[in-house]
Amino acid sequence: MEYSFHEESQRVLVADDEKVIREILSDFLTMEGFVVRTVEDGFEALQELEEHSYNLVITDLKMPRMGGIELLEEINNRGINVLTVFMTGFGTVETAIEAMKKGAYDYILKPFKVEEVIHIVQRGLEKQQLQQENIQLREALSIYTMSEVLTKTLLLDHVLEIIVSTTLKESRADVAALLLMEDKDSGFEVKLRRSNAEEEEDQETEDLNLVEILEHYREDRPVLYHGARANRFFNRLPGGQQLVSFISVPLKIRLKIVGMLNIYSYSRGKKFSEGQRKMLSILADRASSAIDNARLYQNLQETFQQTIQGFARAMEANDLYTHGHSDRVMQYSRLIAHGLHFDPEHVQRLCTAALMHDIGKIGIPLDALKKPQKLTKEEYELFKEHPDKGRRILEPIEFLKDIVPAVYHHHEQYDGTGYPLGLREEEIPVEARILAVADTYDAMTSDRAYRAALSHEIAVAELKRCAGTQFDPRIVAVFIIEMEKARDNESDKSIPHLESGNRTEAEEET
Ligand SMILES: [Fe+2]
Ligand SMILES: [Fe+2]
């Protein structure tokens, strides 16, 4: 990837109201290989700097309309990235020093020797290059770091978060936003927008003129604009704010534009550079392939999830009593996972495990599980094999390796009296400890062949009674808190079985 800024000649702007000085400097600097333009005062200089990029400006202190100091202040205010060198007569050295304090690079005393001017210009530009290369190195490093992080996740939301937060941090923009096109018929949608400022939740955001941006993309014209010239890319800006600088780069997957990455500056003097636009382009390239991967993976996951749900439902379909059991265990498990602040990937893994936890029952004669009386000792021994059968079904499937421990150990008990291995406390994988609580709660609050459903209150009392023996007490506590929250929030339709039953006996065949 090309990071070089010096493929083109260095550009120098000379601002002086004296024609002869303009001509001398122009001639000599041109001979040295610089591209030189001259203007007559600060006002013209500012216009020129707004329209074209320069590496260095040599300016006289006193000029009509706008003098050197005012020009320097405007350069600072507008965030124009250019070195400033002053020319001054002997009597105004103090003013020149004042200018240095305001950020001027150096000053030249009139009358000057041409070699001296050339020396100052060259030294300044070398220093500028060094600084710029430093920035590029730092940016290259952050792109590298981001790419590394991106390879470690396949969750789309997580990928988007990494991209936008890296963009915001590295560009030092006020706002970074990522837009994606969901499918070819729908438009672009803002997927994530992050701001450095504290914003009200319902604050309006940028309303983009997508037609204009897409036209630039198609014609391969960079979208890097400042001030009023950026306005054409917007239908509306948030709350009458004045945009200072704007960059937009496309996200492309297999040559198709699928989204865009935008940064906004609303701070006076904070103007983006061409270097930043290049940096953002590289970042967008990495981002696009990460988004592509995450989407493919998400599709695969969704298809896969549906297959599993299909499995679980098919398994329960013939049995009136366990109908919907896996779905409900998944919902209760998800509540607990949120209460324990699991990250999204972990929640997902737990949910899959919940859906599959009893998959091993496939290998057990159904009749034994559906009878109205309690199981005989032999039948119970057979029943107890289902976690191990589950393990053996899932283990060969690469996708499902991660959930095997949860499925295999979901009948372990906290005090070590469970099966299949009799693990205790923290030896039992946390996912399995969660499943145990969710599973038993659902078994208690569902009708079974041998008894009617128990009420929520009774089931909770039973969980509390067995906290520390059968169950991890911390997980019981979290479950009860989360269930109370969910029950208080009556609109939460995702929580099944809140109706009360009226029997008083718990059962463990879950
Ligand atoms: Fe179960
Ligand atoms: Fe089970």
XYZ file of C-alpha atoms and ligand atoms in Angstrom:
512
model
C 0.000 0.000 0.000
C 1.303 3.432 -0.920
C 1.796 5.833 1.929
C 4.102 8.276 0.206
C 3.271 11.938 0.228
C 6.253 13.074 -1.771
C 5.519 11.616 -5.141
C 4.537 15.130 -6.260
C 6.668 18.244 -6.155
C 6.518 20.304 -3.021
C 4.293 23.319 -3.376
C 5.217 26.755 -2.071
C 3.013 29.826 -1.949
C 4.591 33.293 -1.825
C 2.506 36.202 -0.520
C 4.021 39.655 -0.870
C 2.722 42.959 -2.131
C 6.057 43.781 -3.729
C 6.223 42.406 -7.219
C 10.010 42.160 -7.326
C 10.164 40.004 -4.223
C 7.463 37.699 -5.568
C 9.419 37.296 -8.792
C 12.800 36.679 -7.181
C 11.445 34.058 -4.798
C 9.386 32.429 -7.492
C 12.337 32.149 -9.884
C 14.796 30.767 -7.386
C 12.445 28.348 -5.695
C 11.270 27.067 -9.084
C 14.904 26.431 -9.989
C 15.189 24.365 -6.834
C 12.376 22.151 -8.078
C 9.445 23.571 -6.117
C 6.085 24.378 -7.616
C 5.592 28.051 -6.775
C 2.539 30.305 -6.896
C 2.504 33.946 -5.875
C -0.226 36.175 -4.501
C -0.360 39.831 -3.504
C -1.870 39.725 -0.058
C -3.128 37.539 2.784
C -6.640 37.519 1.458
C -5.606 36.008 -1.880
C -3.261 33.665 -0.083
C -6.097 32.331 2.014
C -8.254 31.746 -1.050
C -5.410 29.919 -2.747
C -4.766 27.779 0.349
C -8.437 26.874 0.583
C -8.500 25.684 -2.988
C -5.146 23.977 -3.394
C -2.862 22.240 -1.035
C 0.546 23.732 -0.269
C 3.427 22.514 1.812
C 4.723 25.925 2.747
C 3.735 29.558 2.547
C 6.221 32.441 2.657
C 4.397 35.595 3.637
C 5.225 39.216 4.154
C 4.089 40.729 7.451
C 2.522 43.893 6.116
C 0.267 43.625 3.099
C -2.922 45.384 2.027
C -6.338 43.809 2.931
C -4.864 41.025 5.040
C -1.421 40.995 6.658
C 0.756 38.043 7.611
C -0.383 37.697 11.240
C -4.031 37.685 10.286
C -3.282 35.163 7.559
C -1.562 32.909 10.089
C -4.537 33.158 12.431
C -6.900 32.208 9.628
C -4.670 29.274 8.662
C -4.836 28.090 12.273
C -8.570 28.649 12.577
C -9.365 26.777 9.414
C -7.008 23.943 10.205
C -5.063 24.368 6.988
C -2.074 22.107 7.096
C 0.806 24.269 5.859
C 4.103 25.579 7.190
C 4.313 29.348 7.484
C 7.500 31.383 7.090
C 7.469 35.165 7.665
C 9.453 37.816 5.929
C 10.034 40.916 7.951
C 12.099 44.060 8.032
C 14.562 44.672 10.860
C 12.172 46.979 12.710
C 9.474 44.364 13.090
C 11.436 41.431 14.454
C 9.284 41.448 17.562
C 6.188 40.969 15.478
C 7.885 38.044 13.765
C 8.617 36.494 17.140
C 4.974 37.000 18.042
C 4.101 35.110 14.859
C 6.391 32.236 15.854
C 4.497 31.976 19.119
C 1.324 31.634 17.091
C 2.732 28.669 15.243
C 4.747 30.132 12.378
C 7.633 27.871 11.437
C 10.364 30.510 10.975
C 11.092 34.036 9.813
C 13.411 35.642 7.303
C 14.874 39.103 7.742
C 14.651 41.443 4.797
C 16.754 42.049 2.863
C 17.461 38.355 2.534
C 19.968 36.209 0.735
C 18.248 33.816 -1.635
C 20.295 30.827 -0.378
C 19.110 31.570 3.119
C 15.458 31.415 2.026
C 16.039 28.167 0.171
C 17.772 26.706 3.189
C 14.887 27.590 5.528
C 12.305 26.227 3.096
C 14.162 22.961 2.620
C 14.753 22.467 6.316
C 11.093 23.183 7.067
C 9.833 20.748 4.467
C 12.157 18.003 5.651
C 10.875 18.425 9.148
C 7.304 18.396 7.883
C 7.915 15.188 5.967
C 9.406 13.510 8.987
C 6.394 14.469 11.054
C 4.031 13.280 8.374
C 5.799 9.957 8.029
C 5.532 9.576 11.744
C 1.801 10.073 11.584
C 1.588 7.606 8.720
C 3.529 5.053 10.689
C 1.202 5.472 13.638
C -1.854 5.200 11.406
C -0.471 2.176 9.609
C 0.076 0.613 12.991
C -3.484 1.258 14.085
C -4.827 -0.232 10.857
C -2.690 -3.259 11.489
C -3.963 -3.523 15.066
C -7.538 -3.169 13.914
C -7.074 -5.886 11.292
C -5.701 -8.167 13.977
C -8.676 -7.559 16.244
C -11.078 -8.038 13.348
C -9.724 -11.496 12.601
C -10.726 -12.540 16.102
C -14.426 -11.891 15.762
C -17.103 -12.853 13.299
C -20.017 -11.136 14.975
C -21.211 -8.356 12.686
C -22.128 -5.945 15.481
C -18.744 -6.396 17.053
C -16.985 -5.894 13.712
C -18.878 -2.648 13.092
C -18.084 -1.417 16.585
C -14.356 -2.037 16.104
C -14.304 -0.303 12.729
C -16.178 2.799 13.833
C -14.361 3.228 17.128
C -10.951 2.818 15.440
C -11.973 5.300 12.765
C -13.120 7.863 15.299
C -9.996 7.509 17.380
C -7.483 7.525 14.552
C -9.008 10.331 12.525
C -9.634 12.487 15.600
C -12.933 13.317 13.967
C -15.930 14.571 15.904
C -18.223 11.993 14.372
C -17.658 8.714 12.529
C -20.460 6.800 10.881
C -20.762 3.571 8.984
C -23.570 2.988 6.525
C -24.486 -0.306 4.910
C -26.838 -1.338 2.181
C -28.783 -4.328 3.475
C -29.705 -5.582 0.044
C -29.625 -4.110 -3.390
C -33.211 -2.871 -3.281
C -32.976 -1.002 -0.027
C -31.007 2.172 0.485
C -28.064 2.864 2.736
C -28.743 2.721 6.406
C -26.640 4.166 9.212
C -25.521 1.084 11.105
C -23.360 2.802 13.639
C -22.602 6.426 14.408
C -20.206 7.459 17.134
C -19.540 10.954 18.353
C -16.889 12.419 20.597
C -19.306 14.937 21.992
C -22.005 14.069 24.465
C -25.204 14.062 22.505
C -28.851 13.861 23.361
C -30.333 10.535 22.409
C -32.885 11.976 20.043
C -30.462 14.456 18.518
C -30.731 14.635 14.762
C -27.873 13.304 12.726
C -26.441 14.065 9.304
C -28.903 13.575 6.459
C -26.704 12.675 3.509
C -27.250 13.471 -0.108
C -26.383 9.967 -1.246
C -26.798 10.681 -4.941
C -23.961 13.176 -4.855
C -21.680 10.894 -2.829
C -22.336 7.864 -5.016
C -21.624 9.909 -8.105
C -18.227 10.822 -6.680
C -17.569 7.156 -5.871
C -18.512 6.062 -9.370
C -16.244 8.613 -10.963
C -13.495 7.723 -8.520
C -13.404 11.266 -7.196
C -12.253 11.542 -3.607
C -14.825 12.880 -1.172
C -12.761 15.225 0.976
C -14.328 18.643 1.329
C -14.200 21.550 3.688
C -16.654 24.166 4.842
C -19.362 25.312 2.460
C -17.987 23.120 -0.305
C -19.029 20.047 1.660
C -22.647 21.203 1.865
C -23.722 19.597 -1.364
C -23.297 16.179 0.247
C -26.009 16.915 2.789
C -29.707 17.482 2.814
C -29.457 18.582 6.417
C -26.851 18.854 9.148
C -27.602 18.234 12.796
C -29.008 21.187 14.713
C -27.737 23.907 12.389
C -24.119 22.925 13.010
C -21.411 24.196 10.716
C -19.467 21.391 9.068
C -15.731 22.089 8.921
C -14.515 19.036 7.078
C -15.946 15.830 5.639
C -14.499 12.590 4.261
C -16.482 9.716 2.822
C -14.963 6.489 1.507
C -16.827 3.562 -0.039
C -16.990 0.057 1.390
C -16.708 -2.391 -1.454
C -17.245 -6.126 -1.533
C -16.292 -7.862 -4.754
C -16.150 -4.464 -6.499
C -19.681 -3.578 -5.474
C -20.336 -0.614 -3.239
C -22.083 -1.969 -0.171
C -21.618 0.876 2.248
C -19.637 3.905 3.274
C -17.438 5.087 6.064
C -17.730 8.785 6.859
C -15.992 11.163 9.197
C -17.117 14.649 10.157
C -15.354 17.549 11.782
C -17.468 20.232 13.429
C -14.566 21.838 15.257
C -13.166 25.090 13.987
C -9.667 24.584 12.684
C -9.937 20.791 12.547
C -9.659 20.085 8.879
C -9.018 16.628 7.459
C -6.089 16.025 5.114
C -5.603 13.943 1.996
C -3.392 11.669 4.094
C -6.320 10.992 6.388
C -8.538 10.232 3.425
C -6.012 7.665 2.216
C -5.820 6.206 5.693
C -9.589 5.934 5.819
C -9.639 4.208 2.414
C -7.246 1.560 3.621
C -9.271 1.134 6.764
C -12.420 0.812 4.661
C -10.805 -1.963 2.591
C -10.073 -3.963 5.708
C -13.482 -3.171 7.088
C -15.232 -4.373 3.937
C -13.714 -7.808 3.989
C -14.367 -8.161 7.715
C -18.002 -7.180 7.151
C -18.247 -9.628 4.284
C -16.908 -12.449 6.426
C -19.143 -11.570 9.333
C -22.199 -11.480 7.092
C -21.413 -14.828 5.516
C -20.840 -16.253 8.928
C -24.037 -14.718 10.235
C -26.027 -16.253 7.382
C -24.438 -19.570 8.047
C -25.187 -19.210 11.735
C -28.799 -18.299 11.085
C -29.354 -21.213 8.755
C -27.632 -23.387 11.236
C -29.610 -22.033 14.159
C -32.815 -22.760 12.290
C -31.648 -26.295 11.644
C -30.959 -26.818 15.326
C -34.279 -25.351 16.325
C -35.854 -27.668 13.775
C -34.076 -30.597 15.384
C -35.100 -29.661 18.879
C -38.710 -29.060 17.884
C -38.923 -32.286 15.917
C -37.631 -34.102 18.946
C -40.234 -32.549 21.198
C -43.056 -32.579 18.666
C -44.275 -36.025 19.554
C -44.313 -35.287 23.218
C -47.053 -33.074 24.540
C -45.194 -32.515 27.789
C -41.788 -31.468 26.590
C -43.174 -29.406 23.726
C -41.295 -26.099 23.570
C -38.999 -27.090 26.425
C -35.718 -26.325 24.619
C -36.988 -22.957 23.410
C -37.971 -21.967 26.923
C -34.715 -23.213 28.428
C -32.959 -21.041 25.852
C -34.966 -17.984 26.891
C -34.317 -18.496 30.587
C -30.633 -19.122 29.892
C -30.449 -15.913 27.910
C -31.907 -13.988 30.847
C -29.247 -15.395 33.136
C -26.497 -14.685 30.609
C -27.579 -11.048 30.429
C -27.650 -10.874 34.200
C -24.083 -12.170 34.219
C -23.075 -9.685 31.495
C -21.907 -12.279 29.000
C -20.650 -10.862 25.730
C -22.875 -11.422 22.678
C -20.820 -14.335 21.367
C -21.023 -16.081 24.691
C -24.790 -15.539 24.898
C -25.148 -17.013 21.432
C -23.134 -20.078 22.356
C -25.190 -20.599 25.481
C -28.442 -20.290 23.518
C -27.317 -22.917 21.038
C -26.351 -25.192 23.908
C -29.762 -24.633 25.498
C -31.537 -25.595 22.292
C -29.470 -28.739 22.033
C -29.153 -29.709 25.680
C -31.454 -32.709 25.506
C -30.509 -33.776 21.980
C -29.200 -37.037 23.488
C -32.781 -38.060 24.252
C -33.008 -38.916 20.558
C -31.220 -42.106 21.473
C -33.622 -43.078 24.254
C -36.929 -44.916 23.742
C -39.540 -42.184 23.917
C -42.119 -44.285 25.649
C -40.081 -44.428 28.811
C -40.096 -40.651 29.092
C -43.796 -40.131 28.469
C -45.332 -42.482 31.014
C -47.466 -40.974 33.767
C -45.752 -42.778 36.628
C -42.284 -42.071 37.849
C -39.507 -43.847 35.989
C -38.321 -47.220 37.240
C -34.711 -47.500 38.321
C -33.733 -49.078 34.975
C -35.586 -46.429 33.022
C -33.922 -43.710 35.070
C -30.482 -45.194 34.383
C -31.344 -45.121 30.672
C -32.556 -41.538 30.970
C -29.305 -40.544 32.659
C -27.387 -41.504 29.555
C -28.794 -38.612 27.529
C -26.042 -36.068 28.328
C -23.400 -38.514 27.160
C -25.427 -39.456 24.098
C -25.749 -35.724 23.400
C -21.995 -35.292 23.681
C -21.422 -38.088 21.202
C -23.908 -36.644 18.737
C -22.402 -33.145 18.873
C -18.697 -33.817 19.205
C -18.016 -34.761 15.582
C -19.613 -31.537 14.342
C -16.941 -28.861 14.185
C -19.467 -26.063 14.609
C -20.814 -27.506 17.804
C -17.639 -28.401 19.614
C -17.927 -25.310 21.805
C -21.281 -26.287 23.228
C -20.406 -29.872 24.087
C -19.303 -29.159 27.695
C -22.578 -27.361 28.460
C -24.660 -30.197 27.045
C -22.557 -32.943 28.597
C -22.654 -31.444 32.093
C -26.161 -29.998 32.318
C -27.164 -32.625 34.901
C -24.188 -32.109 37.167
C -25.084 -30.804 40.603
C -23.256 -28.086 42.462
C -22.460 -30.351 45.422
C -20.983 -33.056 43.185
C -23.931 -35.494 43.344
C -25.012 -35.081 39.720
C -24.095 -36.978 36.573
C -22.389 -37.992 34.328
C -19.087 -37.159 36.088
C -20.117 -35.873 39.506
C -18.231 -32.615 39.020
C -18.713 -29.965 41.665
C -18.897 -26.191 41.969
C -16.547 -24.368 39.589
C -15.486 -27.640 37.982
C -18.831 -27.605 36.245
C -18.705 -25.298 33.189
C -20.658 -22.133 33.912
C -22.901 -22.722 30.879
C -23.888 -26.104 32.312
C -24.633 -24.543 35.704
C -26.887 -22.027 33.950
C -28.646 -24.708 31.929
C -29.290 -26.687 35.113
C -31.225 -23.790 36.651
C -33.114 -22.898 33.458
C -33.852 -26.536 32.708
C -35.192 -27.376 36.165
C -37.272 -24.215 36.364
C -38.931 -25.061 33.069
C -39.502 -28.673 34.062
C -41.162 -27.529 37.282
C -43.381 -24.928 35.655
C -44.510 -27.208 32.806
C -47.207 -29.852 32.833
C -45.703 -33.290 32.890
C -47.269 -36.667 32.301
C -47.150 -37.357 36.032
C -48.156 -33.926 37.408
C -49.465 -30.495 36.487
C -47.273 -27.408 36.263
C -46.072 -25.776 39.470
C -46.469 -22.053 40.088
C -43.591 -19.651 39.560
C -43.485 -18.968 43.301
C -43.182 -22.624 44.190
C -40.560 -23.234 41.511
C -38.532 -20.278 42.794
C -38.825 -21.522 46.372
C -37.563 -24.885 45.182
C -34.611 -23.310 43.342
C -33.741 -21.348 46.486
C -34.022 -24.450 48.622
C -31.601 -26.295 46.337
C -29.185 -23.362 45.868
C -25.778 -24.514 47.054
C -26.643 -28.214 46.771
C -28.137 -28.821 43.350
C -27.516 -25.366 41.896
C -24.884 -22.670 41.862
C -26.367 -20.163 44.350
C -25.080 -17.168 42.407
C -26.854 -18.304 39.269
C -30.090 -18.976 41.165
C -29.902 -15.456 42.583
C -29.298 -13.911 39.155
C -32.113 -15.943 37.627
C -34.595 -14.835 40.293
C -33.631 -11.162 39.890
C -33.848 -11.328 36.089
C -37.154 -13.192 36.197
C -38.617 -10.581 38.559
C -37.528 -7.859 36.149
C -39.028 -9.723 33.211
C -42.278 -10.406 35.073
C -42.532 -6.742 36.141
C -42.125 -5.763 32.558
C -45.366 -7.194 31.323
C -44.637 -6.200 27.770
C -41.829 -8.748 27.736
C -43.512 -11.435 25.713
C -40.294 -13.358 25.312
C -40.604 -14.876 28.774
C -42.807 -17.901 28.694
C -44.698 -19.564 31.499
C -45.494 -16.766 33.830
C -48.885 -18.249 34.556
C -49.172 -19.987 37.878
C -49.999 -23.630 38.313
C -51.141 -25.095 41.563
C -49.246 -28.246 42.448
C -46.530 -28.545 45.049
C -44.025 -31.109 43.970
C -40.806 -30.512 42.063
C -39.382 -32.978 39.624
C -35.867 -33.356 38.287
C -36.334 -35.329 35.104
C -35.412 -32.451 32.891
Fe -34.041 -30.543 29.672
Fe -31.546 -33.047 30.356
